[in-house]
C-alpha cells in the first residue's frame, strides 16, 4: 500500500500545494482502506481524482501502525540526534539511529544515498 501511494503521489502530486497538509475526502479514504483490507489488494489509485485523498490514505496507514516507523525504542535516539548542535555529529547520530531501525522500517523511509543499509 505504501509503495503504491508514494508512486502515485510522485507521479502526479509533487506540484500540489499543501500536498500532505490537506486530507482529501474522508469518505474516499475510508472506502479505499476498506477495499484494501477486504481484498488485500491495493486499489487502483490512478482512478482517485483528488491526490489529497491518496496522501490521506497514506497518512491514515502510517498513523494507525502499531508502532511508529521510527520505533518507540529509538525515539529518544532520534530526538537526541536532532538536539546536537554540531551538524556533523548530529548527522552521524541520525544515520546510526536509522541503521538501528528494523529493515522494513528503514526501507519505508525516503531513500538517501548516504544512509547505509
mmCIF file of C-alpha atoms in Angstrom:
data_model
loop_
_atom_site.group_PDB
_atom_site.id
_atom_site.type_symbol
_atom_site.label_atom_id
_atom_site.label_comp_id
_atom_site.label_asym_id
_atom_site.label_seq_id
_atom_site.Cartn_x
_atom_site.Cartn_y
_atom_site.Cartn_z
ATOM 1 C CA UNK A 1 0.000 0.000 0.000
ATOM 2 C CA UNK A 2 2.750 2.438 0.964
ATOM 3 C CA UNK A 3 4.671 1.916 -2.274
ATOM 4 C CA UNK A 4 1.554 2.345 -4.400
ATOM 5 C CA UNK A 5 0.563 5.532 -2.599
ATOM 6 C CA UNK A 6 4.051 7.017 -2.822
ATOM 7 C CA UNK A 7 4.350 6.135 -6.515
ATOM 8 C CA UNK A 8 1.012 7.756 -7.284
ATOM 9 C CA UNK A 9 1.893 10.855 -5.270
ATOM 10 C CA UNK A 10 5.261 11.148 -7.036
ATOM 11 C CA UNK A 11 3.636 10.744 -10.464
ATOM 12 C CA UNK A 12 1.013 13.414 -10.137
ATOM 13 C CA UNK A 13 1.111 15.249 -6.847
ATOM 14 C CA UNK A 14 4.512 16.760 -6.196
ATOM 15 C CA UNK A 15 3.482 20.179 -7.540
ATOM 16 C CA UNK A 16 0.294 20.332 -5.465
ATOM 17 C CA UNK A 17 0.189 22.995 -2.768
ATOM 18 C CA UNK A 18 -0.430 21.563 0.691
ATOM 19 C CA UNK A 19 0.116 18.015 -0.545
ATOM 20 C CA UNK A 20 0.388 16.388 2.886
ATOM 21 C CA UNK A 21 -1.346 19.160 4.788
ATOM 22 C CA UNK A 22 -4.700 18.636 3.093
ATOM 23 C CA UNK A 23 -6.554 15.395 3.754
ATOM 24 C CA UNK A 24 -8.796 14.834 0.761
ATOM 25 C CA UNK A 25 -12.114 13.046 1.079
ATOM 26 C CA UNK A 26 -12.528 11.228 4.393
ATOM 27 C CA UNK A 27 -15.215 9.010 2.848
ATOM 28 C CA UNK A 28 -12.975 8.059 -0.080
ATOM 29 C CA UNK A 29 -10.023 7.350 2.228
ATOM 30 C CA UNK A 30 -12.266 5.135 4.341
ATOM 31 C CA UNK A 31 -13.600 3.326 1.246
ATOM 32 C CA UNK A 32 -10.116 2.781 -0.197
ATOM 33 C CA UNK A 33 -8.850 1.477 3.129
ATOM 34 C CA UNK A 34 -11.811 -0.906 3.474
ATOM 35 C CA UNK A 35 -11.300 -2.137 -0.096
ATOM 36 C CA UNK A 36 -7.653 -2.884 0.678
ATOM 37 C CA UNK A 37 -8.493 -4.662 3.941
ATOM 38 C CA UNK A 38 -11.253 -6.762 2.355
ATOM 39 C CA UNK A 39 -9.407 -7.782 -0.805
ATOM 40 C CA UNK A 40 -5.791 -7.489 0.340
ATOM 41 C CA UNK A 41 -5.181 -5.754 -2.995
ATOM 42 C CA UNK A 42 -4.180 -2.135 -3.459
ATOM 43 C CA UNK A 43 -6.994 -0.125 -5.061
ATOM 44 C CA UNK A 44 -6.324 1.497 -8.442
ATOM 45 C CA UNK A 45 -5.069 4.814 -7.126
ATOM 46 C CA UNK A 46 -4.763 6.391 -10.576
ATOM 47 C CA UNK A 47 -8.573 6.470 -10.624
ATOM 48 C CA UNK A 48 -8.711 8.600 -7.468
ATOM 49 C CA UNK A 49 -9.265 12.126 -8.771
ATOM 50 C CA UNK A 50 -8.046 14.067 -5.737
ATOM 51 C CA UNK A 51 -4.373 13.384 -4.957
ATOM 52 C CA UNK A 52 -5.012 14.619 -1.407
ATOM 53 C CA UNK A 53 -7.181 11.536 -0.933
ATOM 54 C CA UNK A 54 -4.161 9.369 -1.776
ATOM 55 C CA UNK A 55 -1.985 11.308 0.677
ATOM 56 C CA UNK A 56 -4.796 10.964 3.218
ATOM 57 C CA UNK A 57 -4.773 7.184 2.703
ATOM 58 C CA UNK A 58 -1.003 7.067 3.216
ATOM 59 C CA UNK A 59 -1.207 9.256 6.327
ATOM 60 C CA UNK A 60 -4.020 7.086 7.714
ATOM 61 C CA UNK A 61 -1.960 3.948 7.177
ATOM 62 C CA UNK A 62 1.106 5.417 8.891
ATOM 63 C CA UNK A 63 -0.959 6.911 11.710
ATOM 64 C CA UNK A 64 -2.535 3.548 12.500
ATOM 65 C CA UNK A 65 0.640 1.483 12.670
ATOM 66 C CA UNK A 66 1.024 -0.334 15.994
ATOM 67 C CA UNK A 67 4.475 1.194 16.290
ATOM 68 C CA UNK A 68 5.743 4.322 14.510
ATOM 69 C CA UNK A 69 8.270 3.984 11.689
ATOM 70 C CA UNK A 70 10.986 5.431 13.919
ATOM 71 C CA UNK A 71 10.007 2.931 16.673
ATOM 72 C CA UNK A 72 9.367 3.604 20.331
ATOM 73 C CA UNK A 73 12.737 2.083 21.230
ATOM 74 C CA UNK A 74 14.645 4.599 19.074
ATOM 75 C CA UNK A 75 12.523 7.710 19.671
ATOM 76 C CA UNK A 76 14.949 9.139 22.223
ATOM 77 C CA UNK A 77 17.944 8.456 19.969
ATOM 78 C CA UNK A 78 16.319 10.414 17.122
ATOM 79 C CA UNK A 79 15.419 13.253 19.472
ATOM 80 C CA UNK A 80 18.969 13.329 20.870
ATOM 81 C CA UNK A 81 20.426 13.429 17.352
ATOM 82 C CA UNK A 82 18.203 16.393 16.474
ATOM 83 C CA UNK A 83 19.374 18.347 19.520
ATOM 84 C CA UNK A 84 23.125 18.035 18.855
ATOM 85 C CA UNK A 85 24.355 21.466 17.765
ATOM 86 C CA UNK A 86 27.323 20.172 15.746
ATOM 87 C CA UNK A 87 25.805 19.294 12.372
ATOM 88 C CA UNK A 88 28.335 16.564 11.544
ATOM 89 C CA UNK A 89 27.783 14.785 14.874
ATOM 90 C CA UNK A 90 24.024 15.268 14.571
ATOM 91 C CA UNK A 91 24.014 13.605 11.141
ATOM 92 C CA UNK A 92 26.244 10.821 12.397
ATOM 93 C CA UNK A 93 23.859 10.068 15.281
ATOM 94 C CA UNK A 94 20.870 10.320 12.951
ATOM 95 C CA UNK A 95 22.379 7.856 10.478
ATOM 96 C CA UNK A 96 23.259 5.492 13.307
ATOM 97 C CA UNK A 97 19.668 5.631 14.568
ATOM 98 C CA UNK A 98 18.359 4.960 11.071
ATOM 99 C CA UNK A 99 20.680 1.979 10.688
ATOM 100 C CA UNK A 100 19.357 0.620 14.015
ATOM 101 C CA UNK A 101 15.800 0.551 12.671
ATOM 102 C CA UNK A 102 14.283 -2.759 11.590
ATOM 103 C CA UNK A 103 14.852 -3.294 7.851
ATOM 104 C CA UNK A 104 11.176 -2.865 6.927
ATOM 105 C CA UNK A 105 11.012 0.470 8.752
ATOM 106 C CA UNK A 106 14.272 1.651 7.209
ATOM 107 C CA UNK A 107 13.110 0.634 3.726
ATOM 108 C CA UNK A 108 9.916 2.656 4.165
ATOM 109 C CA UNK A 109 11.771 5.893 4.846
ATOM 110 C CA UNK A 110 12.584 8.154 1.899
ATOM 111 C CA UNK A 111 15.737 6.961 0.210
ATOM 112 C CA UNK A 112 19.001 8.735 0.872
ATOM 113 C CA UNK A 113 22.248 7.637 -0.698
ATOM 114 C CA UNK A 114 24.166 8.495 2.457
ATOM 115 C CA UNK A 115 22.232 6.031 4.665
ATOM 116 C CA UNK A 116 23.845 2.623 4.879
ATOM 117 C CA UNK A 117 21.693 -0.453 4.886
#
